[in-house]
Amino acid sequence: MSLSDPLPSWNESQAKQSILDFVTRVATAGSRDYVPVNERIAVFDNDGTLWCEMPVPVQVFFICDRVRTTASKHPEWRRTEPFKSILAGDYRTAMATGTKGIVDLGMATHAGMTTDEFVLTVREWMAHAVHPQLKRPYTTAIYQPMFEVLSYMRSRGFSTFIVSGGGAEFMRVFAEDIYGVPPHQVIGSTIRTHFELRGGNPALVRDPSHDFFDDKIGKPVNINRFIGRRPIACFGNSDTDREMLLWTTLGRSDGRATLGVIVHHTDGQREFAYDREHVLSGQLDKGLDEAGEYGWIVADIKKDWKVVFPTAARPAQQSF
Amino acid sequence: MSLSDPLPSWNESQAKQSILDFVTRVATAGSRDYVPVNERIAVFDNDGTLWCEMPVPVQVFFICDRVRTTASKHPEWRRTEPFKSILAGDYRTAMATGTKGIVDLGMATHAGMTTDEFVLTVREWMAHAVHPQLKRPYTTAIYQPMFEVLSYMRSRGFSTFIVSGGGAEFMRVFAEDIYGVPPHQVIGSTIRTHFELRGGNPALVRDPSHDFFDDKIGKPVNINRFIGRRPIACFGNSDTDREMLLWTTLGRSDGRATLGVIVHHTDGQREFAYDREHVLSGQLDKGLDEAGEYGWIVADIKKDWKVVFPTAARPAQQSF
């Protein structure tokens, strides 16, 4: 590692070299693979790619805490799943209610307030919540090596976008502070909102109605809807990122050089180890089989990352 | 006008001075109204604000041309309104079919192809189409004074977004070339797309299904969905921009200084004069009454603009 190494938390490895080579090739004037700045679009999954998603994604912790905090206003929750199990501390039973249960939880905790009120609720929660196993604030449960990739790519003219199955308005509260990604470059799942005047003043109200699930085949759809341009680099960690990896790297009529990277969770000591087995979020099965075929780089956390989470001294990082 | 005047196509007027004052106040470090760069968001309507929308919006010309070009593949159109009237050159009858007719036209001309194919179709059309009255390519039927506002605000750290009732994917084909606004900062109406593999390669296919109408109350909803931050400046020209003007300028908990501007089409000689009377696009009635109450600036084209359209020599403008 030289002093000017833009990825100091990465061990010298094929993954690190592939990222450095790709960025240099597309961002160097005169290079055969040169790409103009306005086409240097990189997309990043969030849960499991930029920060920890185990044992459940951070937003699920938020939901559970909100259910407990607001339970006194909802006596019916004591008799209704999945609320009942969450209030009893039995997350396994709650999660076993599947998609319907999780959608019910999402609506109960993410709707029925203005957008401004929701932002304040998330900000307040995020300022105090701590990851139960990692024993650190969620805002520091981000992957230092990936933070370096974000910063490095931006320093070479890339626009970095988050494209996550998580809630867009949840992530937007902290993504600029912890990743340097502004709200309009955070794409995620959404519920509907409507405009109204309250006492003469405009408000946007969050309705308990599903809008768009930004996952799997929804990711390329939303990349087109929000970015309107095909990314040339894509970072994911699970099979739910497969379609956006395909959309980035395969069958392009513009012939652009592309980069696809899969973060492989191999380190049960420093983080969590998981891949082919079914998990609530983060299953990686097809992706491991297809990476070779499509030329996607697999970054092995155990072997490739010198550190996983930021240490206290991280001057490039704004405090939250 | 000094040599360093950032708005040389504007006459010295209250509107010009208000824009200059506002930008200076929010972009000058140490100013009482200083706003950090990442919150300097300005939104612009397109039709009638950034370019000409008379006698009908440019996208309507595109639709009519597409109906004629593809009519041989749709013999049923000879018997079906509004296609029948368009093929007969009777636009008045075609437009009288109202929203349903226009949606049918939109679906017939904007769906059933991949996103890549649609981009090529719009690009090809735009390269040759000429405004029937103005006798200039649509790409030069843009308002030079507003182009200067876009450039000036960007030079002072603003991010400029288009928020238009027009089709997002239609505008994105040319917005970067003619306005300097990249695709991900172009927000508009959308139809649904879906992801599929065609011969092993990923494709996004445009479906004949309405997704979102980015107009009136839809504008603040989409500003929140796409930008995720309240703009501090908003430029519009019709009552369909009212809700985004309210959302920008009224009842903010953050106390930010804001700017609302309405372009008033008063010049029947150099352009088109219209306001309170009903028109297909661009009616301005409520806005004229409310501007004083809400402190919105009315820019009077006849009095305030030295020139309306770009002259041949406009070095700041990329060729299309």
XYZ file of C-alpha atoms in Angstrom:
640
model
C 0.000 0.000 0.000
C 1.420 3.336 -1.022
C 0.522 6.590 0.646
C -1.615 7.457 -2.342
C -3.517 4.167 -2.325
C -7.186 5.133 -2.743
C -8.342 1.796 -1.288
C -6.139 1.361 1.804
C -8.555 -0.999 3.572
C -8.320 -3.525 0.744
C -5.644 -6.215 0.674
C -3.754 -6.514 -2.597
C -6.092 -8.839 -4.459
C -7.713 -9.467 -7.802
C -10.845 -7.624 -6.648
C -8.947 -4.520 -5.612
C -6.882 -4.533 -8.800
C -9.977 -4.982 -10.958
C -11.646 -1.944 -9.415
C -8.520 0.202 -9.754
C -7.934 -0.937 -13.337
C -11.514 -0.341 -14.421
C -11.706 3.151 -12.943
C -8.353 4.086 -14.455
C -9.342 2.769 -17.886
C -12.658 4.652 -18.104
C -11.516 7.854 -16.394
C -8.216 8.458 -18.191
C -8.398 10.755 -21.220
C -7.002 9.033 -24.278
C -7.683 5.553 -22.921
C -9.362 3.165 -25.369
C -12.136 2.639 -22.802
C -12.517 6.304 -21.881
C -16.053 7.267 -20.774
C -17.179 10.921 -20.544
C -17.884 12.152 -17.002
C -21.657 12.373 -17.461
C -21.804 8.659 -18.304
C -19.716 7.566 -15.318
C -22.624 6.187 -13.317
C -22.010 3.622 -10.568
C -24.816 1.917 -8.643
C -24.505 0.302 -5.226
C -26.879 -1.930 -3.355
C -27.036 -0.855 0.315
C -27.896 -3.734 2.702
C -24.978 -6.173 2.691
C -23.021 -4.125 0.144
C -22.437 -0.789 1.876
C -23.430 -1.734 5.411
C -24.254 -4.739 7.551
C -27.589 -6.497 6.922
C -27.251 -9.211 9.558
C -28.987 -10.638 11.531
C -31.701 -8.554 9.815
C -31.492 -5.343 7.763
C -31.196 -2.163 9.816
C -34.626 -1.009 8.710
C -36.161 -4.089 10.346
C -34.597 -3.047 13.661
C -36.140 0.387 13.104
C -39.538 -1.170 12.445
C -39.399 -3.329 15.574
C -38.388 -0.363 17.723
C -41.202 1.737 16.250
C -43.737 -0.990 16.981
C -42.637 -1.071 20.625
C -42.516 2.728 20.907
C -45.990 3.279 19.465
C -47.709 0.138 20.810
C -49.678 2.004 23.480
C -51.621 3.766 20.703
C -52.460 0.430 19.051
C -54.015 -1.953 21.621
C -55.126 -4.201 18.721
C -51.468 -5.106 18.073
C -51.460 -7.317 21.191
C -53.780 -9.690 19.339
C -52.483 -9.320 15.751
C -49.480 -10.878 14.059
C -46.778 -9.958 13.339
C -47.114 -7.107 15.889
C -47.929 -9.489 18.727
C -44.715 -11.482 18.302
C -42.574 -8.376 17.990
C -44.015 -6.998 21.219
C -43.204 -10.366 22.812
C -39.613 -10.153 21.509
C -40.130 -13.183 19.271
C -38.738 -11.904 15.979
C -38.489 -15.340 14.437
C -42.255 -15.872 14.571
C -42.843 -12.305 13.391
C -40.589 -12.756 10.361
C -42.229 -16.109 9.584
C -45.379 -14.187 8.629
C -43.539 -13.482 5.381
C -44.021 -10.687 2.884
C -47.565 -9.850 3.997
C -46.459 -9.474 7.601
C -43.478 -7.342 6.678
C -45.622 -5.102 4.456
C -48.118 -4.684 7.329
C -45.245 -3.720 9.620
C -43.869 -1.313 7.054
C -47.189 0.466 6.570
C -47.885 0.664 10.305
C -44.522 2.297 10.990
C -43.812 4.256 7.782
C -47.207 5.790 6.929
C -49.706 8.139 8.511
C -47.377 11.095 8.987
C -45.915 13.875 6.864
C -42.606 13.372 5.091
C -41.051 15.936 7.448
C -42.296 14.037 10.519
C -40.932 10.755 9.167
C -37.501 12.281 8.618
C -37.417 13.504 12.216
C -38.443 10.079 13.530
C -35.697 8.275 11.588
C -33.087 10.886 12.507
C -33.926 10.628 16.205
C -33.826 6.821 16.122
C -30.589 6.686 14.159
C -28.880 9.044 16.603
C -29.297 6.554 19.451
C -29.772 3.054 18.021
C -26.948 0.539 18.372
C -26.430 -2.739 16.499
C -27.111 -5.516 19.067
C -24.220 -7.793 18.027
C -21.705 -5.332 16.613
C -22.241 -2.965 19.554
C -21.794 0.100 17.401
C -24.190 2.712 16.018
C -25.709 1.574 12.727
C -24.166 4.639 11.098
C -20.756 3.092 11.796
C -21.824 -0.432 10.785
C -20.851 0.546 7.247
C -18.083 -1.213 5.337
C -14.959 0.913 5.337
C -13.571 -0.709 2.135
C -16.795 0.121 0.284
C -16.798 3.658 1.661
C -13.356 3.974 0.083
C -14.700 2.680 -3.242
C -17.486 5.308 -3.176
C -15.035 8.110 -2.427
C -12.468 6.874 -4.932
C -14.958 6.584 -7.774
C -16.388 10.032 -7.054
C -12.852 11.444 -7.077
C -12.536 10.073 -10.624
C -15.726 11.751 -11.841
C -18.277 9.040 -11.103
C -21.758 9.795 -9.840
C -22.542 7.216 -7.172
C -26.131 6.047 -6.672
C -27.608 3.731 -4.069
C -30.166 1.278 -5.503
C -31.620 -0.689 -2.612
C -34.648 -2.750 -1.677
C -34.753 -0.656 1.502
C -36.969 2.379 1.882
C -35.777 5.391 -0.114
C -36.965 7.896 2.479
C -35.441 5.884 5.312
C -32.000 5.799 3.665
C -32.097 9.412 2.555
C -32.075 10.604 6.147
C -28.485 9.409 6.662
C -27.000 8.429 3.259
C -25.450 11.835 2.639
C -23.786 11.906 6.059
C -22.498 8.357 6.135
C -21.795 7.680 2.428
C -21.625 11.123 0.813
C -24.589 10.179 -1.405
C -27.179 12.983 -1.646
C -30.924 12.219 -1.388
C -31.562 12.487 -5.139
C -29.005 9.725 -5.713
C -30.674 7.351 -3.258
C -33.132 5.014 -4.987
C -35.190 2.580 -2.961
C -38.602 1.135 -2.260
C -41.401 3.638 -1.795
C -44.896 4.054 -0.455
C -47.343 6.556 -1.900
C -47.588 10.122 -0.716
C -50.156 12.805 -1.438
C -50.048 16.587 -1.419
C -52.419 18.597 0.725
C -52.736 22.015 2.332
C -52.793 21.939 6.139
C -53.793 25.250 7.636
C -52.806 26.913 4.376
C -49.386 25.289 4.306
C -48.358 22.540 1.872
C -47.643 19.063 3.234
C -46.790 15.681 1.777
C -48.488 12.877 3.663
C -47.247 9.280 3.625
C -50.107 6.896 2.833
C -50.286 3.209 3.818
C -50.164 2.194 0.187
C -47.410 0.365 -1.638
C -45.783 2.294 -4.491
C -42.745 0.405 -5.794
C -40.586 -2.467 -4.596
C -37.048 -1.615 -5.677
C -35.648 -5.122 -5.734
C -34.741 -7.829 -8.275
C -36.359 -6.923 -11.622
C -37.459 -3.652 -10.019
C -33.854 -2.452 -9.785
C -33.171 -1.991 -13.521
C -36.669 -0.527 -13.894
C -35.933 2.053 -11.212
C -32.413 2.703 -12.498
C -34.019 3.674 -15.781
C -36.773 5.666 -14.073
C -34.482 7.628 -11.744
C -31.126 7.758 -13.525
C -32.255 7.461 -17.127
C -28.892 6.151 -18.166
C -27.286 2.708 -17.970
C -24.663 2.475 -15.203
C -21.183 1.285 -16.165
C -20.415 -0.095 -12.698
C -22.610 -2.074 -10.314
C -21.888 -3.376 -6.800
C -24.180 -5.870 -5.086
C -24.035 -8.789 -2.695
C -27.073 -10.970 -3.250
C -29.237 -12.576 -5.900
C -31.649 -9.651 -5.591
C -28.919 -7.587 -7.299
C -28.695 -10.001 -10.235
C -30.914 -8.057 -12.636
C -29.098 -4.783 -12.074
C -25.772 -6.537 -12.562
C -27.073 -7.966 -15.842
C -28.480 -4.579 -16.893
C -25.101 -2.953 -16.198
C -22.755 -5.465 -17.730
C -24.500 -7.460 -20.461
C -25.480 -6.853 -24.085
C -24.920 -3.114 -24.277
C -25.319 -1.493 -27.661
C -22.929 1.299 -26.632
C -20.004 -1.081 -26.153
C -18.949 0.565 -22.883
C -16.481 -1.185 -20.615
C -18.320 -2.217 -17.451
C -17.621 -3.489 -13.954
C -19.753 -5.845 -11.874
C -18.737 -6.627 -8.294
C -20.300 -8.991 -5.770
C -19.398 -8.631 -2.092
C -19.174 -12.165 -0.688
C -19.843 -12.495 3.050
C -17.205 -15.013 4.077
C -16.113 -13.630 7.414
C -18.036 -15.004 10.389
C -15.458 -13.617 12.806
C -15.353 -9.950 11.943
C -18.873 -9.828 10.511
C -21.344 -12.525 9.413
C -20.808 -15.430 7.019
C -23.678 -16.280 4.678
C -24.297 -17.022 1.009
C -26.278 -19.905 -0.540
C -28.610 -20.634 2.384
C -31.922 -18.786 2.536
C -31.812 -15.696 4.763
C -34.240 -12.806 5.210
C -31.947 -10.579 3.184
C -28.716 -11.386 1.391
C -28.975 -14.861 -0.116
C -26.239 -15.310 -2.731
C -26.595 -18.491 -4.758
C -27.104 -17.857 -8.469
C -24.639 -14.978 -8.314
C -21.786 -17.230 -7.188
C -22.501 -19.587 -10.087
C -22.849 -16.841 -12.668
C -19.989 -14.539 -11.645
C -17.464 -16.417 -13.779
C -19.741 -16.572 -16.811
C -20.459 -12.838 -16.760
C -17.049 -11.664 -15.580
C -18.332 -10.288 -12.286
C -15.644 -9.802 -9.634
C -16.248 -11.529 -6.306
C -14.823 -9.564 -3.370
C -14.165 -12.002 -0.539
C -14.551 -10.112 2.752
C -12.317 -12.463 4.735
C -9.479 -12.459 2.224
C -9.819 -9.081 0.522
C -10.707 -6.646 3.297
C -8.041 -5.512 5.732
C -10.693 -3.983 7.968
C -14.444 -4.349 7.752
C -15.861 -1.463 9.783
C -14.498 2.044 10.247
C -12.197 2.709 13.143
C -12.750 5.777 15.280
C -10.358 7.868 13.255
C -11.920 8.295 9.860
C -11.499 11.898 8.865
C -13.087 11.461 5.420
C -16.349 10.635 7.162
C -18.690 13.302 8.421
C -20.102 12.695 11.857
C -23.797 11.930 11.914
C -25.390 45.415 -18.578
C -21.806 44.854 -17.555
C -19.514 42.413 -19.287
C -19.876 40.086 -16.350
C -23.692 40.186 -16.376
C -24.776 36.544 -15.956
C -28.227 37.304 -17.425
C -27.449 39.416 -20.508
C -30.726 38.590 -22.292
C -32.767 40.110 -19.487
C -33.672 43.789 -19.422
C -32.938 45.543 -16.146
C -36.152 44.753 -14.298
C -37.558 43.690 -10.964
C -37.616 40.057 -12.116
C -33.952 40.061 -13.138
C -32.917 41.839 -9.954
C -34.927 39.422 -7.786
C -33.190 36.417 -9.329
C -29.719 37.955 -8.974
C -30.405 39.061 -5.395
C -31.761 35.694 -4.314
C -28.883 33.704 -5.788
C -26.342 36.078 -4.271
C -27.992 35.925 -0.844
C -28.116 32.119 -0.628
C -24.773 31.414 -2.328
C -22.558 33.913 -0.511
C -20.720 32.553 2.506
C -21.465 34.642 5.568
C -24.784 35.889 4.208
C -27.699 35.705 6.640
C -29.585 33.593 4.069
C -26.654 31.352 3.158
C -27.667 27.839 2.039
C -25.141 24.962 1.794
C -24.438 23.739 -1.738
C -26.212 20.404 -1.282
C -29.465 22.204 -0.440
C -29.293 24.558 -3.422
C -31.976 22.816 -5.434
C -33.832 24.671 -8.190
C -36.748 23.163 -10.124
C -37.950 24.264 -13.540
C -41.088 23.418 -15.422
C -40.247 22.737 -19.083
C -43.134 23.490 -21.499
C -43.701 27.255 -21.490
C -40.946 27.849 -18.915
C -37.786 26.624 -20.640
C -39.092 26.271 -24.183
C -42.068 27.129 -26.326
C -45.313 25.199 -25.727
C -47.451 26.894 -28.356
C -49.544 26.152 -30.349
C -49.188 22.750 -28.635
C -46.355 21.261 -26.567
C -43.466 19.857 -28.602
C -44.274 16.318 -27.507
C -47.699 16.633 -29.158
C -45.977 17.413 -32.466
C -43.849 14.313 -31.907
C -46.955 12.226 -31.249
C -48.706 13.466 -34.384
C -45.646 12.786 -36.512
C -45.325 9.293 -35.051
C -48.982 8.558 -35.780
C -48.447 9.531 -39.428
C -45.150 7.639 -39.698
C -46.487 4.398 -38.256
C -50.067 4.564 -39.600
C -49.494 1.924 -42.260
C -49.013 -0.651 -39.505
C -52.308 0.366 -37.849
C -55.134 0.298 -40.423
C -57.633 0.512 -37.539
C -56.503 4.098 -36.891
C -58.390 5.280 -40.006
C -61.625 4.530 -38.165
C -60.656 5.440 -34.584
C -60.420 8.838 -32.885
C -58.221 10.631 -32.150
C -55.947 8.868 -34.686
C -58.402 9.415 -37.548
C -58.410 13.203 -37.111
C -54.645 13.406 -36.789
C -54.213 11.460 -40.019
C -56.668 13.924 -41.637
C -54.604 16.855 -40.329
C -57.468 17.994 -38.091
C -55.638 18.510 -34.781
C -58.457 20.539 -33.252
C -60.876 17.587 -33.388
C -58.136 15.221 -32.212
C -57.349 17.380 -29.156
C -61.069 17.737 -28.394
C -61.090 14.050 -27.439
C -59.524 15.247 -24.182
C -57.415 13.364 -21.690
C -58.538 9.909 -22.817
C -57.637 10.667 -26.419
C -54.265 12.083 -25.478
C -53.478 9.082 -23.265
C -54.414 6.742 -26.139
C -52.100 8.689 -28.425
C -49.334 8.601 -25.845
C -49.556 4.844 -25.354
C -49.735 4.144 -29.096
C -46.590 6.160 -29.779
C -44.552 5.746 -26.587
C -45.013 2.046 -25.735
C -44.318 -1.306 -27.327
C -40.584 -0.840 -27.788
C -37.458 -1.061 -25.655
C -36.175 2.038 -23.870
C -33.166 2.028 -26.226
C -35.428 1.966 -29.291
C -37.526 4.825 -27.948
C -34.437 6.973 -27.384
C -33.325 6.407 -30.981
C -36.781 7.326 -32.308
C -36.902 10.593 -30.360
C -33.320 11.472 -31.252
C -33.935 10.903 -34.961
C -37.147 12.950 -34.888
C -35.590 15.784 -32.929
C -32.665 16.022 -35.338
C -35.008 16.953 -38.205
C -38.244 18.377 -36.785
C -38.914 22.093 -37.139
C -41.464 24.242 -35.280
C -44.162 25.095 -37.853
C -44.615 28.757 -36.829
C -41.215 29.628 -35.397
C -39.443 27.920 -38.330
C -36.603 26.725 -36.150
C -35.627 23.313 -34.768
C -37.404 22.607 -31.483
C -34.004 22.330 -29.853
C -33.549 26.056 -30.532
C -37.113 26.972 -29.546
C -35.793 27.289 -26.002
C -35.868 30.559 -24.089
C -32.417 32.128 -24.073
C -33.091 34.152 -20.870
C -34.061 30.962 -19.024
C -31.044 29.128 -20.391
C -28.983 31.885 -18.815
C -30.797 31.403 -15.489
C -30.022 27.668 -15.563
C -26.332 28.306 -16.287
C -26.057 31.135 -13.780
C -27.617 29.153 -10.950
C -25.422 26.132 -11.667
C -22.368 28.419 -11.628
C -23.403 29.394 -8.079
C -23.623 25.810 -6.878
C -27.268 25.035 -7.627
C -28.428 21.668 -8.900
C -31.029 22.349 -11.581
C -33.894 19.902 -12.080
C -36.637 19.854 -14.699
C -40.056 18.937 -13.278
C -42.491 18.725 -16.167
C -45.821 17.213 -17.120
C -44.089 16.029 -20.282
C -42.629 12.561 -20.669
C -39.443 12.002 -18.662
C -37.918 9.700 -21.243
C -38.830 12.055 -24.089
C -37.121 15.032 -22.432
C -34.085 13.072 -21.314
C -33.040 12.471 -24.907
C -32.202 16.156 -25.409
C -32.279 17.933 -22.011
C -28.571 17.479 -21.375
C -27.612 18.869 -24.786
C -29.990 21.827 -24.857
C -30.207 22.759 -21.157
C -27.193 21.104 -19.544
C -29.539 19.065 -17.335
C -28.497 15.390 -17.108
C -31.107 12.604 -17.367
C -31.220 11.913 -13.626
C -32.242 15.528 -13.042
C -35.134 15.344 -15.501
C -38.414 14.450 -13.789
C -41.562 13.968 -15.818
C -44.572 11.806 -16.529
C -43.883 8.120 -17.008
C -45.331 4.921 -18.344
C -44.487 1.540 -16.914
C -41.555 -0.533 -18.091
C -40.605 -4.115 -17.367
C -37.330 -6.001 -17.385
C -36.834 -9.067 -19.542
C -34.085 -11.102 -21.148
C -34.165 -11.102 -24.949
C -31.848 -13.671 -26.455
C -29.936 -13.712 -23.184
C -29.534 -9.933 -23.088
C -31.360 -7.634 -20.662
C -33.951 -5.228 -22.027
C -36.393 -2.750 -20.564
C -39.665 -2.731 -22.461
C -42.090 0.206 -22.430
C -45.606 -0.999 -21.642
C -48.857 0.759 -22.638
C -49.669 1.387 -19.003
C -49.803 4.693 -17.172
C -47.317 5.067 -14.314
C -47.358 8.653 -13.006
C -48.683 11.986 -14.210
C -46.118 14.563 -13.116
C -48.387 17.595 -13.067
C -50.228 19.777 -10.541
C -50.325 17.914 -7.194
C -48.091 15.274 -8.793
C -45.188 17.728 -8.998
C -44.441 18.058 -5.266
C -45.015 14.307 -4.901
C -42.417 13.599 -7.583
C -40.041 16.264 -6.283
C -40.062 14.378 -3.005
C -39.791 10.996 -4.717
C -36.915 11.930 -7.045
C -35.055 14.733 -5.252
C -35.911 13.909 -1.654
C -35.290 17.477 -0.605
C -37.384 20.622 -0.807
C -36.217 23.002 -3.560
C -35.422 26.591 -2.594
C -36.183 27.963 -6.068
C -39.006 27.134 -8.463
C -39.733 28.413 -11.973
C -43.058 27.784 -13.700
C -45.461 29.420 -16.103
C -48.905 27.952 -15.565
C -51.418 26.943 -12.925
C -50.178 23.358 -13.220
C -47.003 24.610 -11.506
C -48.940 26.066 -8.576
C -48.456 23.157 -6.183
C -44.695 22.999 -6.720
C -44.473 26.760 -6.234
C -46.393 26.390 -2.953
C -44.231 23.435 -1.907
C -41.082 25.456 -2.587
C -42.017 28.762 -1.052
C -44.624 28.307 1.666
C -44.641 27.147 5.293
C -41.161 25.684 5.501
C -39.991 24.494 8.886
C -36.358 25.093 7.871
C -36.872 28.824 7.381
C -34.900 28.852 4.122
C -35.093 31.891 1.853
C -36.923 30.856 -1.320
C -37.633 32.126 -4.810
C -40.766 31.536 -6.911
C -40.866 32.815 -10.489
C -43.699 32.701 -13.020
C -42.913 33.283 -16.699
C -45.808 35.328 -18.115
C -46.409 34.937 -21.851
C -47.182 38.506 -22.877
C -45.419 38.720 -26.206
C -47.592 37.802 -29.195
C -45.052 39.270 -31.588
C -41.879 37.450 -30.705
C -43.608 34.367 -29.288
C -47.204 33.675 -28.211
C -49.414 35.647 -25.821
C -51.643 33.634 -23.500
C -52.615 33.482 -19.845
C -56.092 33.303 -18.297
C -57.939 31.696 -21.222
C -58.065 27.902 -21.383
C -55.373 26.400 -23.599
C -54.165 22.805 -24.061
C -51.095 23.589 -21.988
C -50.096 26.769 -20.205
C -53.211 28.364 -18.708
C -52.169 30.923 -16.080
C -55.077 32.293 -14.080
C -54.811 31.521 -10.363
C -51.073 32.127 -10.512
C -51.509 35.735 -11.633
C -53.903 36.363 -8.745
C -51.742 34.620 -6.145
C -48.286 35.866 -7.163
C -48.582 39.005 -5.031
C -49.901 37.151 -2.009
C -47.092 34.587 -2.054
C -44.309 36.879 -3.213
C -43.789 35.056 -6.498
C -41.977 37.096 -9.153
C -43.753 37.477 -12.485
C -41.318 37.682 -15.416
C -43.052 39.519 -18.253
C -41.625 38.223 -21.533
C -42.463 41.354 -23.519
C -40.997 43.771 -21.003
C -38.289 41.712 -19.282
C -36.663 39.691 -22.046
C -34.280 41.386 -24.484
C -34.361 38.331 -26.707
C -36.627 35.303 -26.500
C -34.891 32.596 -28.527
C -31.182 31.939 -28.963
C -29.407 33.579 -31.840
C -27.031 31.534 -33.951
C -24.026 32.503 -31.883
C -24.480 30.949 -28.492
C -21.183 29.461 -27.440
C -22.416 28.342 -24.017
C -24.790 25.975 -25.759
C -23.701 22.567 -26.991
C -24.930 21.723 -30.450
C -27.518 18.982 -30.534
